[in-house]
mmCIF file of C-alpha atoms in Angstrom:
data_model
loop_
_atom_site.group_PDB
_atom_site.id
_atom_site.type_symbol
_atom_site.label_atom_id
_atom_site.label_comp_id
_atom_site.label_asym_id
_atom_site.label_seq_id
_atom_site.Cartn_x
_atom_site.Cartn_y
_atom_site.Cartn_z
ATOM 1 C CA UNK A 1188 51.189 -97.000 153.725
ATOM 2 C CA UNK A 1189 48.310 -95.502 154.979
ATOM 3 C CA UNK A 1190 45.707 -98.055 153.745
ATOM 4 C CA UNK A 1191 42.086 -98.641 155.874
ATOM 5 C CA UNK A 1192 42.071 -102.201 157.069
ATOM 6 C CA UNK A 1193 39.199 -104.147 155.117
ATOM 7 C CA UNK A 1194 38.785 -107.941 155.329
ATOM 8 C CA UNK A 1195 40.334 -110.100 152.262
ATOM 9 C CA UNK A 1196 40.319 -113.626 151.415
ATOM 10 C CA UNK A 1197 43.658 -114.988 150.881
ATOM 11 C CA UNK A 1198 44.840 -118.183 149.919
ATOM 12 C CA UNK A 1199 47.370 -119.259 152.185
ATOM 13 C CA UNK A 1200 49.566 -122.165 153.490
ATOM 14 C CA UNK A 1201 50.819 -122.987 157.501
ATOM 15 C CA UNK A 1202 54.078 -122.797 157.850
ATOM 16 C CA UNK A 1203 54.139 -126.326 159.128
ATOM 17 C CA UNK A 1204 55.298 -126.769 162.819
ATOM 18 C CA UNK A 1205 54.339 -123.196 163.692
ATOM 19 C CA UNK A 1206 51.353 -121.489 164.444
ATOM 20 C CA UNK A 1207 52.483 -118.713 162.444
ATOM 21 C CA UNK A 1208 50.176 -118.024 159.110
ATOM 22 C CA UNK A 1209 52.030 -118.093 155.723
ATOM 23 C CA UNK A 1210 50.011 -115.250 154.668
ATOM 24 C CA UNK A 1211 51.332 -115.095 151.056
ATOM 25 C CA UNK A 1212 50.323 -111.539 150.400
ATOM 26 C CA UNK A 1213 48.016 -111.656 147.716
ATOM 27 C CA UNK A 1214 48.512 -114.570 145.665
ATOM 28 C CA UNK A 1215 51.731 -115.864 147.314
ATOM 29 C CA UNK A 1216 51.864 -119.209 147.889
ATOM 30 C CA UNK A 1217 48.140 -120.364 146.625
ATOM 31 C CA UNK A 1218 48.184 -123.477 144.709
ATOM 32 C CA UNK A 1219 45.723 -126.038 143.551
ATOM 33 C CA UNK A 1220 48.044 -128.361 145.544
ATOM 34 C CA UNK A 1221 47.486 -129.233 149.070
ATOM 35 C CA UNK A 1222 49.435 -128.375 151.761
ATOM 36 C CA UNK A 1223 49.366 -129.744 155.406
ATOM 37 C CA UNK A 1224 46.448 -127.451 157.037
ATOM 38 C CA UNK A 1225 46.800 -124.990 153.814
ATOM 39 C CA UNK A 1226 43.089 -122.973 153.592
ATOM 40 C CA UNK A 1227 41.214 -120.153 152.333
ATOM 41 C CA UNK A 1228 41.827 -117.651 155.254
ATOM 42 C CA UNK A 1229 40.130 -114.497 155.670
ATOM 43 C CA UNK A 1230 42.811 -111.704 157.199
ATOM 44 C CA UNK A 1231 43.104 -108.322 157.587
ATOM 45 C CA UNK A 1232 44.326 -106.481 154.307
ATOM 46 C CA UNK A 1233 47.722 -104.586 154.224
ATOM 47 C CA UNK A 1234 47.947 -101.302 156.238
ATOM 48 C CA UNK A 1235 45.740 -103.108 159.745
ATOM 49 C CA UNK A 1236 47.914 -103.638 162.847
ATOM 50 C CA UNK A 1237 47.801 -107.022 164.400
ATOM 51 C CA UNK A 1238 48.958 -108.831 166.829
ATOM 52 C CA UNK A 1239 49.678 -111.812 164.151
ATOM 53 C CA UNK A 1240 51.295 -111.005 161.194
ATOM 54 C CA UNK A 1241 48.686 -109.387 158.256
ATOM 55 C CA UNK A 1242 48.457 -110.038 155.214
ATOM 56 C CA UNK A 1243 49.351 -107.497 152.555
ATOM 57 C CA UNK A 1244 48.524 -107.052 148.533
ATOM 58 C CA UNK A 1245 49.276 -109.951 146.274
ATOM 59 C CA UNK A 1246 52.371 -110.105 143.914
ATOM 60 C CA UNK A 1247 51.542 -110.372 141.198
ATOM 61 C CA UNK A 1248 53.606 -109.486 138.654
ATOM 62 C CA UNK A 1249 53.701 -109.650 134.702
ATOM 63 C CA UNK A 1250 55.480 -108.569 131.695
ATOM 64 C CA UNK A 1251 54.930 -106.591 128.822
ATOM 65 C CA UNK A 1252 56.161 -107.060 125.433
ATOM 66 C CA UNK A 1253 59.478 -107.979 126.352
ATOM 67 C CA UNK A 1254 60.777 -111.083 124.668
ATOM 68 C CA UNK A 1255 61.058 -113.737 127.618
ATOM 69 C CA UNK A 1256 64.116 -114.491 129.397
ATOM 70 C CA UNK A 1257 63.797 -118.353 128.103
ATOM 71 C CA UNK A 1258 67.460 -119.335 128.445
ATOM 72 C CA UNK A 1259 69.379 -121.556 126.635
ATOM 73 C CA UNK A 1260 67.950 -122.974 123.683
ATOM 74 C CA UNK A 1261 68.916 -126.396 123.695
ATOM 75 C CA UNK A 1262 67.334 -128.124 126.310
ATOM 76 C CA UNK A 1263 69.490 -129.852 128.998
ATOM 77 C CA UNK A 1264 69.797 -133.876 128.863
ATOM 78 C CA UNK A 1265 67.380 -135.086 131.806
ATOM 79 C CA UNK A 1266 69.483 -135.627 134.899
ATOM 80 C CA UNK A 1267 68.410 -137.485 138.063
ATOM 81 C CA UNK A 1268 66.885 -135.395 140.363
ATOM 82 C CA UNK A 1269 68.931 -134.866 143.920
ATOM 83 C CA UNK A 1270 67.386 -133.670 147.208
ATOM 84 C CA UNK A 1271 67.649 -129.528 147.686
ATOM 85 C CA UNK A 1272 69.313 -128.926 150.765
ATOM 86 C CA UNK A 1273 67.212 -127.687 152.987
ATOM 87 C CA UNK A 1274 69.107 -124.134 153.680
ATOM 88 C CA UNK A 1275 68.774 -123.377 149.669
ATOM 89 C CA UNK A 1276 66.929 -119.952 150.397
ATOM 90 C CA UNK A 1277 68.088 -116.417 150.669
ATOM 91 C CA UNK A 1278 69.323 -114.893 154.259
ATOM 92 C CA UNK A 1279 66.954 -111.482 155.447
ATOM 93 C CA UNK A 1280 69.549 -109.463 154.662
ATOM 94 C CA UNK A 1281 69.856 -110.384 151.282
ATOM 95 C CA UNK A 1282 65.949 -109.891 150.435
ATOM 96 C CA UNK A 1283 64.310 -106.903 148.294
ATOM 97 C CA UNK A 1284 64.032 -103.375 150.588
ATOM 98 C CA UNK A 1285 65.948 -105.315 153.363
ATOM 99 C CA UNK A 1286 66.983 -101.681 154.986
ATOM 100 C CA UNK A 1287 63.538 -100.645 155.256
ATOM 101 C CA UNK A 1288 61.519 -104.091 156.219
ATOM 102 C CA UNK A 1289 64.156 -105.563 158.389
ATOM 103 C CA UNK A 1290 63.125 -108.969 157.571
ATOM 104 C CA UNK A 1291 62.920 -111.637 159.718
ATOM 105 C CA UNK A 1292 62.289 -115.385 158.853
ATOM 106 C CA UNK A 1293 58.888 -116.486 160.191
ATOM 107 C CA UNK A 1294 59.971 -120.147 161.129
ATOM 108 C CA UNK A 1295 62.592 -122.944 159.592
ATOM 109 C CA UNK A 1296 62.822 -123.785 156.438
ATOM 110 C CA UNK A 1297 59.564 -126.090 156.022
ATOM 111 C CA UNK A 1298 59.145 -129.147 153.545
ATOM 112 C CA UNK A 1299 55.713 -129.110 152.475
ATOM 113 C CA UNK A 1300 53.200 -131.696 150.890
ATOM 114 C CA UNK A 1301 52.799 -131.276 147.099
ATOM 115 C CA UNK A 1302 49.888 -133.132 145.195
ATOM 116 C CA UNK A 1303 48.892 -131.573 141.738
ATOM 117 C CA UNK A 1304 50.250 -128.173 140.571
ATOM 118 C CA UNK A 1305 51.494 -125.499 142.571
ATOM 119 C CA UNK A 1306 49.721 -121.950 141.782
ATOM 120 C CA UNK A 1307 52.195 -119.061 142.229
ATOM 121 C CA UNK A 1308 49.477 -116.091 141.013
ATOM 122 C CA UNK A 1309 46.620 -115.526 138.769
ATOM 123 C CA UNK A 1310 49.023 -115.993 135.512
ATOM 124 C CA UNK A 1311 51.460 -118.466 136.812
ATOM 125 C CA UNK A 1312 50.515 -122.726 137.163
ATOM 126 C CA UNK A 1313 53.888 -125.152 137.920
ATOM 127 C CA UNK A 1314 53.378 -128.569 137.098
ATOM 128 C CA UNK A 1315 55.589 -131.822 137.244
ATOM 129 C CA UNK A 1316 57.309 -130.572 140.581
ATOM 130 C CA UNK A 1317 57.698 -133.439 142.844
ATOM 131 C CA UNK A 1318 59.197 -131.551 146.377
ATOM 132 C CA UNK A 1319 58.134 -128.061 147.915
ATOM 133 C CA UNK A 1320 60.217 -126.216 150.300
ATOM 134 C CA UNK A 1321 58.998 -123.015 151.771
ATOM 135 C CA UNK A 1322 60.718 -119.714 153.670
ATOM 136 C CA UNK A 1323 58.593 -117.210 155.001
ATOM 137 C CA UNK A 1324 59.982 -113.773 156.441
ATOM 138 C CA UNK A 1325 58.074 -111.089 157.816
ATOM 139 C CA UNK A 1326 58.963 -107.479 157.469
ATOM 140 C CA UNK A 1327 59.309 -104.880 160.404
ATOM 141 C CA UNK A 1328 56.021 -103.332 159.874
ATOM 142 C CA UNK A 1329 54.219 -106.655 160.168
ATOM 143 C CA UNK A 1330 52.459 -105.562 156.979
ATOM 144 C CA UNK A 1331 54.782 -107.245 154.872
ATOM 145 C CA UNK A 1332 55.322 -110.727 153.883
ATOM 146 C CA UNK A 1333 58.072 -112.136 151.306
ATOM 147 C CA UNK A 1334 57.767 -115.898 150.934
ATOM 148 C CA UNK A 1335 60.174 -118.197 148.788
ATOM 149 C CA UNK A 1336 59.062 -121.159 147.490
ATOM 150 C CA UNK A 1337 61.476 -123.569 146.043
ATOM 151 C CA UNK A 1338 59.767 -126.269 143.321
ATOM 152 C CA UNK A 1339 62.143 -129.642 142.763
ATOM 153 C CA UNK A 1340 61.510 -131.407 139.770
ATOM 154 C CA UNK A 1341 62.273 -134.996 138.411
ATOM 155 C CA UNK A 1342 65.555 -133.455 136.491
ATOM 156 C CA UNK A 1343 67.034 -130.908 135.363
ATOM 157 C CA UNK A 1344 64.930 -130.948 131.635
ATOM 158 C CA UNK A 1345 61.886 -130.531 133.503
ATOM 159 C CA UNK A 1346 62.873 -127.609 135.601
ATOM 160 C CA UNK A 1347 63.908 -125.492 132.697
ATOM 161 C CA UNK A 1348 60.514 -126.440 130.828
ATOM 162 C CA UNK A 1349 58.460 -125.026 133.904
ATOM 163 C CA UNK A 1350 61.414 -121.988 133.989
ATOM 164 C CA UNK A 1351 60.175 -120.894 130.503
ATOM 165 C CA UNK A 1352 56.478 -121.915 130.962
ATOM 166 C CA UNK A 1353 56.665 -119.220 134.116
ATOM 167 C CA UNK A 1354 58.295 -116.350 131.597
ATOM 168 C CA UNK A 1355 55.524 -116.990 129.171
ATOM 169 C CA UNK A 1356 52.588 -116.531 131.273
ATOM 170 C CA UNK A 1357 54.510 -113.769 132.966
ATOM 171 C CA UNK A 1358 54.651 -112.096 129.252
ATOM 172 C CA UNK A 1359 50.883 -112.387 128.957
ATOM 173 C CA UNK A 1360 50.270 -111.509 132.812
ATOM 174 C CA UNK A 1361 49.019 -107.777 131.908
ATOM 175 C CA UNK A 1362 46.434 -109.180 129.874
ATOM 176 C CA UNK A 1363 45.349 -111.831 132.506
ATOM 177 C CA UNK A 1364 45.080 -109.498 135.112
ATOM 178 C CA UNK A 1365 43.154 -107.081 133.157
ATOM 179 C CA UNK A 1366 40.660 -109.622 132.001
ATOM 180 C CA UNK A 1367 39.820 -110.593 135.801
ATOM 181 C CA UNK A 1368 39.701 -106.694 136.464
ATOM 182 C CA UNK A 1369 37.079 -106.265 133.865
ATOM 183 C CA UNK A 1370 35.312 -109.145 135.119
ATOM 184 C CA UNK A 1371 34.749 -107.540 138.470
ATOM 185 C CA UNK A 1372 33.805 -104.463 137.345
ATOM 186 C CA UNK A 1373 37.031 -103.034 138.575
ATOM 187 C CA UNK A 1374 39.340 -100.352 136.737
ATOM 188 C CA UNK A 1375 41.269 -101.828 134.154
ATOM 189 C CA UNK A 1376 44.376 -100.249 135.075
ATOM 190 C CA UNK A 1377 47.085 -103.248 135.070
ATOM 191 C CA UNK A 1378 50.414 -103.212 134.218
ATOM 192 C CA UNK A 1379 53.255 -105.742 134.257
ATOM 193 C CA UNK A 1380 57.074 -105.069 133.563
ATOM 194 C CA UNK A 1381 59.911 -107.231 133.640
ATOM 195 C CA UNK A 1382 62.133 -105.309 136.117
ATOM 196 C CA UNK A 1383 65.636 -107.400 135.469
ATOM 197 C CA UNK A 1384 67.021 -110.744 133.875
ATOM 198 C CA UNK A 1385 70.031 -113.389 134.174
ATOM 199 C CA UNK A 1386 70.833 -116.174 133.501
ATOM 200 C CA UNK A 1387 67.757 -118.642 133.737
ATOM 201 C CA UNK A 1388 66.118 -116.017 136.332
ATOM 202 C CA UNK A 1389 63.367 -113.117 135.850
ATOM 203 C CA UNK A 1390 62.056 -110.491 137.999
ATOM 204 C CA UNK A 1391 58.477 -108.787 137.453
ATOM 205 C CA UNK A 1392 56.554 -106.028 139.101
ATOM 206 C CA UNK A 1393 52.988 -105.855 138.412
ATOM 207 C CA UNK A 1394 51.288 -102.943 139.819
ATOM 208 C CA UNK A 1395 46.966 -102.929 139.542
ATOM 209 C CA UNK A 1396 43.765 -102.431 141.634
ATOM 210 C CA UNK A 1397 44.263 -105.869 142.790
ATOM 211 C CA UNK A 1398 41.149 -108.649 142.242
ATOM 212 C CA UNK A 1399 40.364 -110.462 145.705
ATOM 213 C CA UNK A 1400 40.796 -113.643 145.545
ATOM 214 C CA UNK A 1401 44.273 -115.139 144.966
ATOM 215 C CA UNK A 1402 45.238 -111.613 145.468
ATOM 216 C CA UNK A 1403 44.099 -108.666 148.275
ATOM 217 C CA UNK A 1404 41.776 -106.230 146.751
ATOM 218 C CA UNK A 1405 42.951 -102.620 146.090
ATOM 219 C CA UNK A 1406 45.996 -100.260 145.188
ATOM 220 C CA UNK A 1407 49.487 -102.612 145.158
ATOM 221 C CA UNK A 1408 52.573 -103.859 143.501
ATOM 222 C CA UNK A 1409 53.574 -107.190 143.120
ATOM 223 C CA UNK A 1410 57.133 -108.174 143.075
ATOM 224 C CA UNK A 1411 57.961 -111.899 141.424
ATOM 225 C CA UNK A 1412 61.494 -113.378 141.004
ATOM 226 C CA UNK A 1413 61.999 -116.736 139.558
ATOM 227 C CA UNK A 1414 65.315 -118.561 139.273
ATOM 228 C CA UNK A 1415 66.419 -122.012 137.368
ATOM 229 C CA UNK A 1416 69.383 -123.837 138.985
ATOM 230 C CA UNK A 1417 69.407 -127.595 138.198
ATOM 231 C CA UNK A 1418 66.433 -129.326 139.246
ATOM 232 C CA UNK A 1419 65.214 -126.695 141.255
ATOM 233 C CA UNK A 1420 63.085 -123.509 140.100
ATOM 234 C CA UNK A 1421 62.834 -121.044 143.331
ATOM 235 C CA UNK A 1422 59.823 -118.179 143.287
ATOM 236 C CA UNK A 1423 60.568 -115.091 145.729
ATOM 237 C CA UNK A 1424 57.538 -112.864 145.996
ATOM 238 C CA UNK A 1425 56.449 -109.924 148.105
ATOM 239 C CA UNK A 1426 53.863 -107.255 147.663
ATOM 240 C CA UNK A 1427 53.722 -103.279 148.404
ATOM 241 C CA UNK A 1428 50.069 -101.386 149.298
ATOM 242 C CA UNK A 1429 50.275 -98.704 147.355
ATOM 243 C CA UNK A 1430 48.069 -95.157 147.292
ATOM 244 C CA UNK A 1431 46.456 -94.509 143.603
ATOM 245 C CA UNK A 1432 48.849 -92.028 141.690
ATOM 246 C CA UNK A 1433 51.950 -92.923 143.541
ATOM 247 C CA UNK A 1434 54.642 -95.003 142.705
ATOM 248 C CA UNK A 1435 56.083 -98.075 145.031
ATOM 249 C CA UNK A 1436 58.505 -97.268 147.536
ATOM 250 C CA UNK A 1437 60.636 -100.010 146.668
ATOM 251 C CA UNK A 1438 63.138 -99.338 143.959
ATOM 252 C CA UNK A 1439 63.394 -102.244 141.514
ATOM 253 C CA UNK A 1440 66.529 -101.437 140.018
ATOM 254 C CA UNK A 1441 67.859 -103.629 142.677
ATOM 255 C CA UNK A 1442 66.052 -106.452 141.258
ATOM 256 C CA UNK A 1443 69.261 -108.152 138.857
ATOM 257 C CA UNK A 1444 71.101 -107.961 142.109
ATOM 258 C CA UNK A 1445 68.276 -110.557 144.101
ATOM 259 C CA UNK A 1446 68.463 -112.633 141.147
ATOM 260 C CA UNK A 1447 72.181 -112.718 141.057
ATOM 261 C CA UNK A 1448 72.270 -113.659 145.227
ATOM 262 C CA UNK A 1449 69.158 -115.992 145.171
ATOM 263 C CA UNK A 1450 70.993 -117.961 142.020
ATOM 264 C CA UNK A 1451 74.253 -118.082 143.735
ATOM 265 C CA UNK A 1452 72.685 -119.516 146.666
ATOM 266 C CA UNK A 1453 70.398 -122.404 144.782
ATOM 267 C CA UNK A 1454 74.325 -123.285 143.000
ATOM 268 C CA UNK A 1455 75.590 -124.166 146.626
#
């Protein structure tokens, strides 16, 4: 990644009980609700060396055409919700382009405070999710953040409601992102596929000249995983700079493999 640092405005949440910044790459984990000393940060886009970890291009991803990975189609009898455990998130190892990030987790697993809806990118709004627990890791280049954010809802019912309300503004994520791009007079040149699917889980890469804001500005892909167990709908994100005319370094055909392991770990 050979990308000149430039300022960005990120939206971004502290990792509560460290002074380490969730920098969600790009649109990570922005959302309308509030989250102890959560702000509008300005940090160094992807490709700068600091001494605190920088923030790299949003994830953003979206898909195509594809009919949505919607699940079942009889919808689950509501169910009580029951607490997460707090250890419901993936190990380094077990991450996207583990061999080449070497992630590390940026702190312990952190329950944060959740009041109104919970904005995962430009196309995506949760709402009805009443806990938020959050896992930040930060790759070996320091350029490189992967977050996971895992949403509890009231029951079951409502989780798989969100779960499909995700894959539908995932399907219709191209056209979001392009409408922003034209907006700020910037190349139209989005695209969104869905990379893999299971069982009540979706992956998405969205690669574009990325709209600052919610996102970092310039050349990236966006990498989005979302996974339905129970009451509990978990987001994985993490974002690539990327130079124009050359694709992402990380493969995604590994994707139906991190929503295999991240679904497997949300059943324990």
């Amino acid at each position: 990644m050979s990308h000149t640092a430039a300022p960005r405005r990120v939206r971004s949440a502290v990792l509560a009980g460290t002074s380490l910044l969730a920098v969600t790459a790009v649109y990570g984990v922005s959302q309308q609700a509030s989250a102890t000393g959560a702000a509008a940060t300005t940090a160094p886009r992807a490709g700068a060396t600091e001494a605190a970890p920088a923030g790299t291009p949003a994830p953003n991803p979206a898909r195509t055409a594809a009919s949505p990975a919607t699940g079942p189609s009889t919808t689950p009898s509501a169910r009580p919700s029951q607490a997460a455990p707090a250890q419901r998130v993936l190990n380094p190892t077990e991450l996207p382009d583990s061999t080449r990030q070497q992630w590390r987790p940026m702190s312990d697993v952190k329950s944060l405070p959740l009041s109104g809806d919970f904005q995962l990118n430009e196309c995506v709004t949760v709402q009805k999710a009443t806990a938020w627990k959050q896992q930040g890791y930060l790759g070996s280049s320091r350029e490189t953040i992967a977050v996971q954010d895992n949403l509890t809802f009231p029951d079951e019912a409502t989780a798989v409601s969100a779960y499909r309300e995700t894959v539908e503004a995932m399907t219709t994520c191209q056209a979001t992102s392009r409408a922003l791009q034209k907006q700020s007079a910037l190349p139209q040149d989005a695209t969104v596929r869905e990379t893999a699917t299971t069982a009540q889980s979706a992956a998405w890469q969205r690669r574009w000249t990325g709209v600052q804001g919610l996102s970092s500005p310039g050349d990236q892909a966006n990498h989005v995983y979302a996974v339905q167990r129970g009451s509990v709908l978990a987001f994985l994100h993490f974002d690539e700079a990327a130079s124009p005319g050359t694709a992402p370094s990380y493969d995604f055909r590994g994707d139906a493999t991190v929503l295999r392991t991240l679904g497997a770990q949300l059943d324990k």
